CSV table of C-alpha atoms and ligand atoms in Angstrom, one decimal:
chain,number,residue,atom,x,y,z
A,1,MET,CA,0.0,0.0,0.0
A,2,ALA,CA,1.5,3.3,-1.0
A,3,GLY,CA,0.8,4.6,2.5
A,4,PRO,CA,2.4,7.9,3.7
A,5,ASP,CA,5.5,6.0,4.9
A,6,SER,CA,5.9,3.8,1.9
A,7,ASP,CA,9.5,3.7,0.8
A,8,PRO,CA,9.5,3.1,-3.0
A,9,ASP,CA,13.1,2.1,-3.1
A,10,ALA,CA,13.0,-0.1,-0.1
A,11,GLY,CA,15.1,-3.1,-1.0
A,12,PRO,CA,14.4,-6.9,-0.7
A,13,LEU,CA,13.7,-8.1,2.8
A,14,PRO,CA,16.6,-9.4,4.8
A,15,ASP,CA,16.1,-13.2,4.6
A,16,GLY,CA,12.3,-13.1,4.6
A,17,GLY,CA,11.3,-11.8,8.1
A,18,ALA,CA,11.5,-8.8,10.3
A,19,PRO,CA,15.1,-7.8,11.2
A,20,GLY,CA,15.9,-9.9,14.2
A,21,GLY,CA,12.6,-11.7,13.9
A,22,ASP,CA,12.0,-15.3,15.0
A,23,PRO,CA,13.7,-17.7,12.5
A,24,VAL,CA,10.7,-20.1,12.5
A,25,VAL,CA,8.3,-17.2,11.6
A,26,ALA,CA,10.7,-16.1,8.9
A,27,ALA,CA,10.9,-19.6,7.5
A,28,VAL,CA,7.1,-19.9,7.4
A,29,PHE,CA,6.7,-16.6,5.4
A,30,ASP,CA,9.7,-17.5,3.2
A,31,ALA,CA,7.8,-20.7,2.3
A,32,VAL,CA,4.5,-18.9,1.7
A,33,ALA,CA,6.3,-16.3,-0.5
A,34,ALA,CA,8.1,-19.0,-2.4
A,35,THR,CA,4.8,-20.8,-3.3
A,36,ALA,CA,2.9,-17.7,-4.3
A,37,PRO,CA,4.0,-17.6,-8.0
A,38,GLU,CA,3.3,-21.3,-8.3
A,39,ILE,CA,-0.2,-21.0,-6.9
A,40,ARG,CA,-0.9,-18.0,-9.1
A,41,ALA,CA,0.3,-19.8,-12.2
A,42,ALA,CA,-1.8,-22.8,-11.4
A,43,LEU,CA,-5.1,-21.0,-10.9
A,44,PRO,CA,-6.2,-20.7,-14.6
A,45,GLY,CA,-6.4,-24.5,-14.9
A,46,ARG,CA,-8.0,-25.1,-11.5
A,47,ARG,CA,-11.3,-23.2,-11.6
A,48,VAL,CA,-13.4,-26.4,-11.5
A,49,GLU,CA,-15.1,-28.0,-8.6
A,50,SER,CA,-13.2,-30.9,-7.1
A,51,GLY,CA,-16.4,-32.7,-6.3
A,52,THR,CA,-15.6,-32.8,-2.6
A,53,GLU,CA,-16.8,-30.8,0.5
A,54,ASN,CA,-14.6,-29.5,3.3
A,55,ALA,CA,-15.1,-29.5,7.1
A,56,SER,CA,-17.1,-26.3,6.7
A,57,GLY,CA,-19.5,-28.0,4.3
A,58,GLU,CA,-18.3,-25.9,1.4
A,59,SER,CA,-17.7,-27.2,-2.1
A,60,VAL,CA,-13.9,-27.3,-2.7
A,61,LEU,CA,-12.3,-26.2,-6.0
A,62,ALA,CA,-9.3,-27.7,-7.6
A,63,GLY,CA,-7.5,-24.5,-6.8
A,64,ASP,CA,-8.2,-24.9,-3.1
A,65,LEU,CA,-6.7,-28.4,-3.1
A,66,TYR,CA,-3.7,-27.4,-5.1
A,67,ALA,CA,-2.8,-24.5,-2.8
A,68,ASP,CA,-3.5,-26.6,0.2
A,69,GLU,CA,-1.1,-29.3,-1.0
A,70,LEU,CA,1.7,-27.0,-2.1
A,71,LEU,CA,1.6,-24.9,1.1
A,72,GLY,CA,1.1,-28.0,3.3
A,73,ASP,CA,4.2,-29.7,1.9
A,74,ALA,CA,6.3,-26.5,2.3
A,75,ILE,CA,5.1,-25.6,5.8
A,76,THR,CA,5.1,-29.1,7.4
A,77,ALA,CA,8.7,-29.6,6.2
A,78,LEU,CA,9.9,-26.7,8.3
A,79,ASP,CA,11.8,-27.4,11.5
A,80,GLY,CA,10.0,-25.9,14.5
A,81,VAL,CA,6.5,-26.3,13.0
A,82,GLY,CA,4.8,-29.1,14.9
A,83,LEU,CA,1.2,-28.8,13.8
A,84,PHE,CA,-0.5,-27.8,10.5
A,85,VAL,CA,-4.2,-26.8,10.2
A,86,SER,CA,-5.9,-25.9,7.0
A,87,GLU,CA,-9.4,-25.0,5.9
A,88,GLU,CA,-9.3,-27.9,3.5
A,89,ARG,CA,-8.3,-30.5,6.1
A,90,GLU,CA,-10.7,-31.8,8.7
A,91,THR,CA,-8.1,-32.5,11.3
A,92,ALA,CA,-4.7,-31.1,12.2
A,93,VAL,CA,-1.6,-32.6,10.6
A,94,ASP,CA,1.2,-33.7,12.9
A,95,ALA,CA,4.1,-31.9,11.2
A,96,GLY,CA,6.6,-33.7,13.5
A,97,GLY,CA,8.4,-30.4,14.2
A,98,ALA,CA,11.7,-30.7,15.9
A,99,VAL,CA,10.4,-32.8,18.7
A,100,GLY,CA,7.0,-33.4,20.4
A,101,GLY,CA,5.4,-36.7,19.3
A,102,ASP,CA,2.1,-35.2,20.2
A,103,GLY,CA,2.3,-33.0,17.1
A,104,THR,CA,2.9,-29.8,18.8
A,105,GLY,CA,6.5,-29.5,17.8
A,106,GLU,CA,9.1,-27.6,19.7
A,107,THR,CA,11.4,-24.7,18.8
A,108,ALA,CA,14.8,-24.1,20.2
A,109,ASP,CA,13.3,-22.1,23.1
A,110,GLY,CA,10.9,-25.0,23.8
A,111,SER,CA,7.7,-23.4,22.7
A,112,PRO,CA,5.5,-25.2,20.2
A,113,TYR,CA,4.5,-23.7,16.8
A,114,ALA,CA,1.3,-24.4,14.9
A,115,VAL,CA,0.5,-22.9,11.5
A,116,ALA,CA,-3.1,-22.5,10.4
A,117,ILE,CA,-3.9,-21.5,6.8
A,118,ASP,CA,-6.7,-20.7,4.5
A,119,PRO,CA,-4.9,-21.9,1.3
A,120,LEU,CA,-7.1,-20.0,-1.1
A,121,ASP,CA,-9.4,-17.4,0.4
A,122,GLY,CA,-12.3,-16.2,-1.8
A,123,SER,CA,-11.8,-19.1,-4.2
A,124,SER,CA,-15.3,-18.5,-5.5
A,125,ASN,CA,-13.8,-15.5,-7.2
A,126,LEU,CA,-11.8,-17.8,-9.5
A,127,ARG,CA,-14.8,-18.0,-11.9
A,128,SER,CA,-15.2,-14.2,-12.1
A,129,ASN,CA,-11.5,-13.6,-12.1
A,130,ASN,CA,-11.5,-11.4,-9.0
A,131,ALA,CA,-8.9,-11.0,-6.3
A,132,MET,CA,-8.3,-13.8,-3.8
A,133,GLY,CA,-5.5,-14.8,-1.4
A,134,THR,CA,-3.9,-17.0,1.1
A,135,VAL,CA,-4.1,-16.4,4.9
A,136,VAL,CA,-1.6,-17.6,7.4
A,137,GLY,CA,-1.5,-17.6,11.2
A,138,VAL,CA,1.5,-18.8,13.3
A,139,TYR,CA,0.6,-19.8,16.8
A,140,ASP,CA,3.0,-20.8,19.6
A,141,ALA,CA,0.4,-23.2,21.1
A,142,PRO,CA,-1.4,-26.4,19.9
A,143,LEU,CA,-4.7,-25.7,18.1
A,144,PRO,CA,-7.4,-24.8,18.6
A,145,ALA,CA,-6.1,-21.7,20.5
A,146,THR,CA,-7.1,-18.1,20.9
A,147,GLY,CA,-5.6,-15.4,18.7
A,148,ARG,CA,-3.6,-14.2,21.7
A,149,ASP,CA,-1.4,-17.2,21.0
A,150,LEU,CA,-0.5,-15.8,17.6
A,151,VAL,CA,3.1,-14.8,17.2
A,152,ALA,CA,2.7,-13.7,13.5
A,153,ALA,CA,0.1,-13.6,10.8
A,154,GLY,CA,0.0,-12.6,7.2
A,155,TYR,CA,-1.7,-12.9,3.8
A,156,VAL,CA,-0.9,-13.1,0.2
A,157,LEU,CA,-3.2,-11.2,-2.2
A,158,TYR,CA,-3.4,-12.4,-5.7
A,159,GLY,CA,-4.5,-9.1,-7.3
A,160,PRO,CA,-3.2,-7.3,-10.4
A,161,ILE,CA,0.1,-7.8,-8.6
A,162,THR,CA,1.0,-10.4,-6.0
A,163,THR,CA,1.6,-8.8,-2.5
A,164,MET,CA,2.2,-10.3,0.9
A,165,VAL,CA,1.4,-8.5,4.2
A,166,VAL,CA,3.2,-9.9,7.3
A,167,ALA,CA,2.6,-8.8,10.9
A,168,ASP,CA,4.8,-9.9,13.8
A,169,GLU,CA,6.1,-8.3,17.0
A,170,ALA,CA,8.1,-5.9,14.9
A,171,GLY,CA,5.1,-4.4,13.2
A,172,VAL,CA,3.4,-4.8,9.8
A,173,ARG,CA,5.1,-4.9,6.4
A,174,GLU,CA,3.8,-5.1,2.8
A,175,GLU,CA,5.9,-6.7,0.1
A,176,VAL,CA,5.6,-7.3,-3.6
A,177,ILE,CA,6.3,-10.9,-4.6
A,178,GLU,CA,7.6,-11.6,-8.1
A,179,PRO,CA,9.2,-14.6,-9.7
A,180,ASP,CA,13.0,-14.0,-10.0
A,181,GLY,CA,13.2,-15.8,-13.4
A,182,ASP,CA,15.1,-18.8,-12.2
A,183,GLY,CA,12.5,-20.6,-10.0
A,184,GLY,CA,12.8,-18.4,-6.9
A,185,VAL,CA,11.0,-15.2,-5.9
A,186,GLU,CA,12.1,-11.6,-5.5
A,187,ARG,CA,10.5,-10.0,-2.4
A,188,SER,CA,10.5,-6.2,-2.2
A,189,VAL,CA,9.2,-4.3,0.9
A,190,VAL,CA,6.9,-1.5,-0.4
A,191,THR,CA,5.6,-0.5,3.0
A,192,ASP,CA,7.8,-1.1,6.0
A,193,ASP,CA,5.4,0.2,8.7
A,194,LEU,CA,1.9,-0.4,7.5
A,195,ARG,CA,-0.7,1.7,9.5
A,196,LEU,CA,-4.4,1.9,9.1
A,197,PRO,CA,-5.2,5.5,7.8
A,198,ASP,CA,-6.9,7.6,10.4
A,199,ASP,CA,-9.6,8.9,8.1
A,200,PRO,CA,-11.8,6.0,6.9
A,201,LEU,CA,-12.9,5.8,3.3
A,202,VAL,CA,-14.4,2.4,2.5
A,203,TYR,CA,-16.7,-0.3,3.8
A,204,GLY,CA,-17.6,-3.8,2.7
A,205,PHE,CA,-20.3,-6.0,4.4
A,206,GLY,CA,-20.9,-9.7,3.5
A,207,GLY,CA,-24.0,-11.7,3.6
A,208,ARG,CA,-27.4,-10.8,2.1
A,209,VAL,CA,-29.1,-7.6,3.4
A,210,PRO,CA,-32.4,-9.4,4.3
A,211,ASP,CA,-30.3,-11.8,6.5
A,212,TRP,CA,-28.7,-9.0,8.5
A,213,PRO,CA,-30.1,-8.6,12.1
A,214,ASP,CA,-31.9,-5.3,12.5
A,215,ALA,CA,-29.2,-3.8,14.7
A,216,PHE,CA,-26.5,-4.5,12.1
A,217,THR,CA,-28.7,-3.1,9.3
A,218,ALA,CA,-29.1,0.2,11.3
A,219,TYR,CA,-25.3,0.4,11.7
A,220,ALA,CA,-24.8,-0.4,7.9
A,221,ARG,CA,-27.2,2.4,7.0
A,222,GLU,CA,-25.2,4.9,9.0
A,223,VAL,CA,-21.9,3.7,7.5
A,224,GLU,CA,-23.3,3.7,4.0
A,225,ASP,CA,-24.0,7.5,4.3
A,226,GLU,CA,-20.3,8.1,5.4
A,227,LEU,CA,-18.1,5.7,3.4
A,228,LYS,CA,-17.8,4.2,-0.1
A,229,LEU,CA,-18.8,0.6,-0.8
A,230,ARG,CA,-15.9,-1.7,-1.7
A,231,TYR,CA,-17.0,-5.4,-1.5
A,232,GLY,CA,-15.2,-7.9,-3.7
A,233,GLY,CA,-16.3,-11.2,-2.1
A,234,ALA,CA,-12.8,-12.3,-0.9
A,235,MET,CA,-12.0,-11.4,2.7
A,236,VAL,CA,-8.3,-10.8,1.9
A,237,GLY,CA,-9.1,-8.4,-0.9
A,238,ASP,CA,-11.7,-6.5,1.1
A,239,VAL,CA,-9.5,-6.3,4.2
A,240,ASN,CA,-6.6,-5.1,2.1
A,241,GLN,CA,-8.8,-2.2,0.9
A,242,VAL,CA,-9.6,-1.3,4.5
A,243,LEU,CA,-5.9,-1.4,5.4
A,244,THR,CA,-5.1,0.7,2.4
A,245,TYR,CA,-7.8,3.4,2.6
A,246,GLY,CA,-9.2,3.0,6.2
A,247,GLY,CA,-12.7,1.9,7.0
A,248,VAL,CA,-14.5,-1.3,8.0
A,249,PHE,CA,-15.0,-4.8,6.7
A,250,ALA,CA,-17.6,-7.2,8.2
A,251,TYR,CA,-18.9,-10.6,7.6
A,252,PRO,CA,-21.6,-10.2,10.2
A,253,ALA,CA,-23.7,-12.6,12.3
A,254,LEU,CA,-26.7,-13.4,10.2
A,255,VAL,CA,-30.3,-14.1,11.4
A,256,ASP,CA,-30.0,-17.7,10.4
A,257,ALA,CA,-26.3,-18.0,11.0
A,258,PRO,CA,-25.4,-16.2,14.3
A,259,GLU,CA,-21.8,-17.5,14.0
A,260,GLY,CA,-21.4,-15.8,10.7
A,261,LYS,CA,-19.4,-17.4,7.9
A,262,LEU,CA,-15.7,-16.9,8.5
A,263,ARG,CA,-13.5,-19.3,10.5
A,264,LEU,CA,-11.7,-18.1,13.5
A,265,SER,CA,-8.4,-20.1,13.4
A,266,PHE,CA,-7.3,-19.3,9.8
A,267,GLU,CA,-9.4,-16.3,8.7
A,268,ALA,CA,-10.6,-14.0,11.6
A,269,ASN,CA,-7.7,-14.5,14.0
A,270,PRO,CA,-4.9,-13.8,11.5
A,271,ILE,CA,-6.8,-10.8,10.1
A,272,ALA,CA,-7.5,-9.5,13.6
A,273,TYR,CA,-3.8,-9.8,14.5
A,274,ILE,CA,-2.7,-7.9,11.4
A,275,VAL,CA,-5.3,-5.1,11.7
A,276,GLU,CA,-4.7,-4.6,15.5
A,277,ARG,CA,-0.9,-4.3,14.8
A,278,ALA,CA,-1.7,-1.8,12.1
A,279,GLY,CA,-3.6,0.3,14.7
A,280,GLY,CA,-7.2,-0.9,14.1
A,281,ALA,CA,-9.6,-3.2,16.0
A,282,ALA,CA,-11.4,-6.5,15.4
A,283,THR,CA,-14.5,-7.9,17.2
A,284,ASP,CA,-17.0,-10.7,17.0
A,285,GLY,CA,-19.6,-8.1,18.1
A,286,GLU,CA,-18.9,-8.4,21.8
A,287,ARG,CA,-15.3,-9.4,22.4
A,288,ASP,CA,-12.0,-8.8,20.7
A,289,ILE,CA,-11.6,-11.5,18.0
A,290,LEU,CA,-8.3,-12.4,19.6
A,291,ASP,CA,-10.0,-13.3,22.9
A,292,VAL,CA,-12.6,-15.7,21.4
A,293,GLU,CA,-12.1,-19.2,22.8
A,294,PRO,CA,-12.7,-21.8,20.1
A,295,ASP,CA,-13.9,-25.4,20.6
A,296,GLY,CA,-12.9,-26.7,17.2
A,297,LEU,CA,-10.4,-26.0,14.4
A,298,HIS,CA,-13.2,-24.9,12.0
A,299,ASP,CA,-15.3,-22.8,14.4
A,300,ARG,CA,-17.0,-19.9,12.7
A,301,VAL,CA,-17.2,-16.3,14.2
A,302,PRO,CA,-18.8,-13.0,13.1
A,303,LEU,CA,-16.0,-10.6,12.0
A,304,TYR,CA,-16.1,-6.8,12.2
A,305,VAL,CA,-12.7,-5.3,11.6
A,306,GLY,CA,-11.1,-1.8,10.7
A,307,ASN,CA,-10.7,1.6,12.3
A,308,GLU,CA,-11.2,1.6,16.1
A,309,ASP,CA,-14.0,4.1,16.2
A,310,LEU,CA,-16.0,2.3,13.5
A,311,VAL,CA,-15.6,-1.0,15.4
A,312,GLU,CA,-16.6,0.6,18.7
A,313,ARG,CA,-19.7,2.1,17.0
A,314,LEU,CA,-20.5,-1.4,15.7
A,315,LYS,CA,-20.2,-2.9,19.2
A,316,ALA,CA,-22.5,-0.2,20.6
A,317,ALA,CA,-25.0,-0.8,17.8
A,318,LEU,CA,-25.2,-4.5,18.6
A,319,ASP,CA,-25.3,-4.0,22.3
B,1,AHG,P1,-13.0,-19.2,1.3
B,1,AHG,O1,-13.0,-19.0,-0.2
B,1,AHG,O2,-11.7,-19.4,1.9
B,1,AHG,O3,-14.0,-20.3,1.6
B,1,AHG,O4,-13.6,-17.9,1.9
B,1,AHG,C1,-14.7,-17.2,1.4
B,1,AHG,C2,-15.2,-16.2,2.4
B,1,AHG,C3,-14.4,-14.9,2.4
B,1,AHG,O5,-13.3,-14.9,1.6
B,1,AHG,C4,-15.4,-13.9,2.0
B,1,AHG,O6,-15.3,-12.8,2.8
B,1,AHG,C5,-16.7,-14.6,2.1
B,1,AHG,O7,-16.5,-16.0,2.0
B,1,AHG,C6,-17.6,-14.1,1.0
B,1,AHG,O8,-18.9,-14.7,1.3
B,1,AHG,P2,-20.1,-14.4,0.3
B,1,AHG,O9,-19.8,-15.2,-1.0
B,1,AHG,O10,-21.3,-14.9,1.1
B,1,AHG,O11,-20.1,-12.9,0.1
B,2,MN,MN1,-13.7,-22.3,1.1
B,3,MN,MN1,-11.5,-17.9,3.3
B,4,MN,MN1,-10.3,-20.9,1.4
């Protein structure tokens, strides 16, 4: 995002992570960056239904499975990653990690790492050739866990260009990812301290209007009078617009689906972690998303995320 502090001639990242960042976190995002061009190149031939359903009861596209396989192989091969969770896999994969036969894995400092991914977010946009992405959360606890156990989170956005946003304890960075011409990738930091703009500009709300609870509809009517509608149907693309221009994204609780649609472990938590680190807020309507205690790996949660005052107004509206 060409935010106020973007540095157009910022060079490639030092070995993939924040300067002095955790080596396991850096290795996870090195792996995610390395697979991005392969996933992007594979999409045109994988727009068809696979004929299977996932744990969320959704139909799965060939692109979902391809991204899941490529990322799963790359991430489970990493030392220090003990557990791997994906939207497209019912149960967690014991990645072996360095130690820890129970699949939690151990890093040098003895803490476990678990990586939860949405291999292809917004995959229904494949048919209409609209933006989609990959979402990644790195937890230092076995899953399911709350978002407070996240040590880093990020997403790849397959838009007109391929970008990756990475948030960790050092802050939030945005990179452009390009093939380097001999099978690797060139990563260039384009924003080295990504912050949510103070003045909000856009909103995007999922679900069908008749399915919105009255309190959310009243909030939406207020926001519609203040901001511009930007809803593309892929959470990653819609959140990236909020991070770029300021505003609010929601996939709300619906009258017949009070848990909403988005999954906590590999959609809402990583996005909430990123946006909080960029100066924003994320709630399920009552609590911070990062405090929601899940029962299962595929638990759904309503997600309202963006500028703090817009999120606070939402919580008051639903109260
Ligand atoms: P996924 O493709 O990973 O299953 O996620 C789709 C999600 C999310 O990306 C987006 O915000 C939402 O579905 C859109 O839902 P609608 O099609 O109901 O708008
Ligand atoms: Mn899906
Ligand atoms: Mn998704
Ligand atoms: Mn997905």
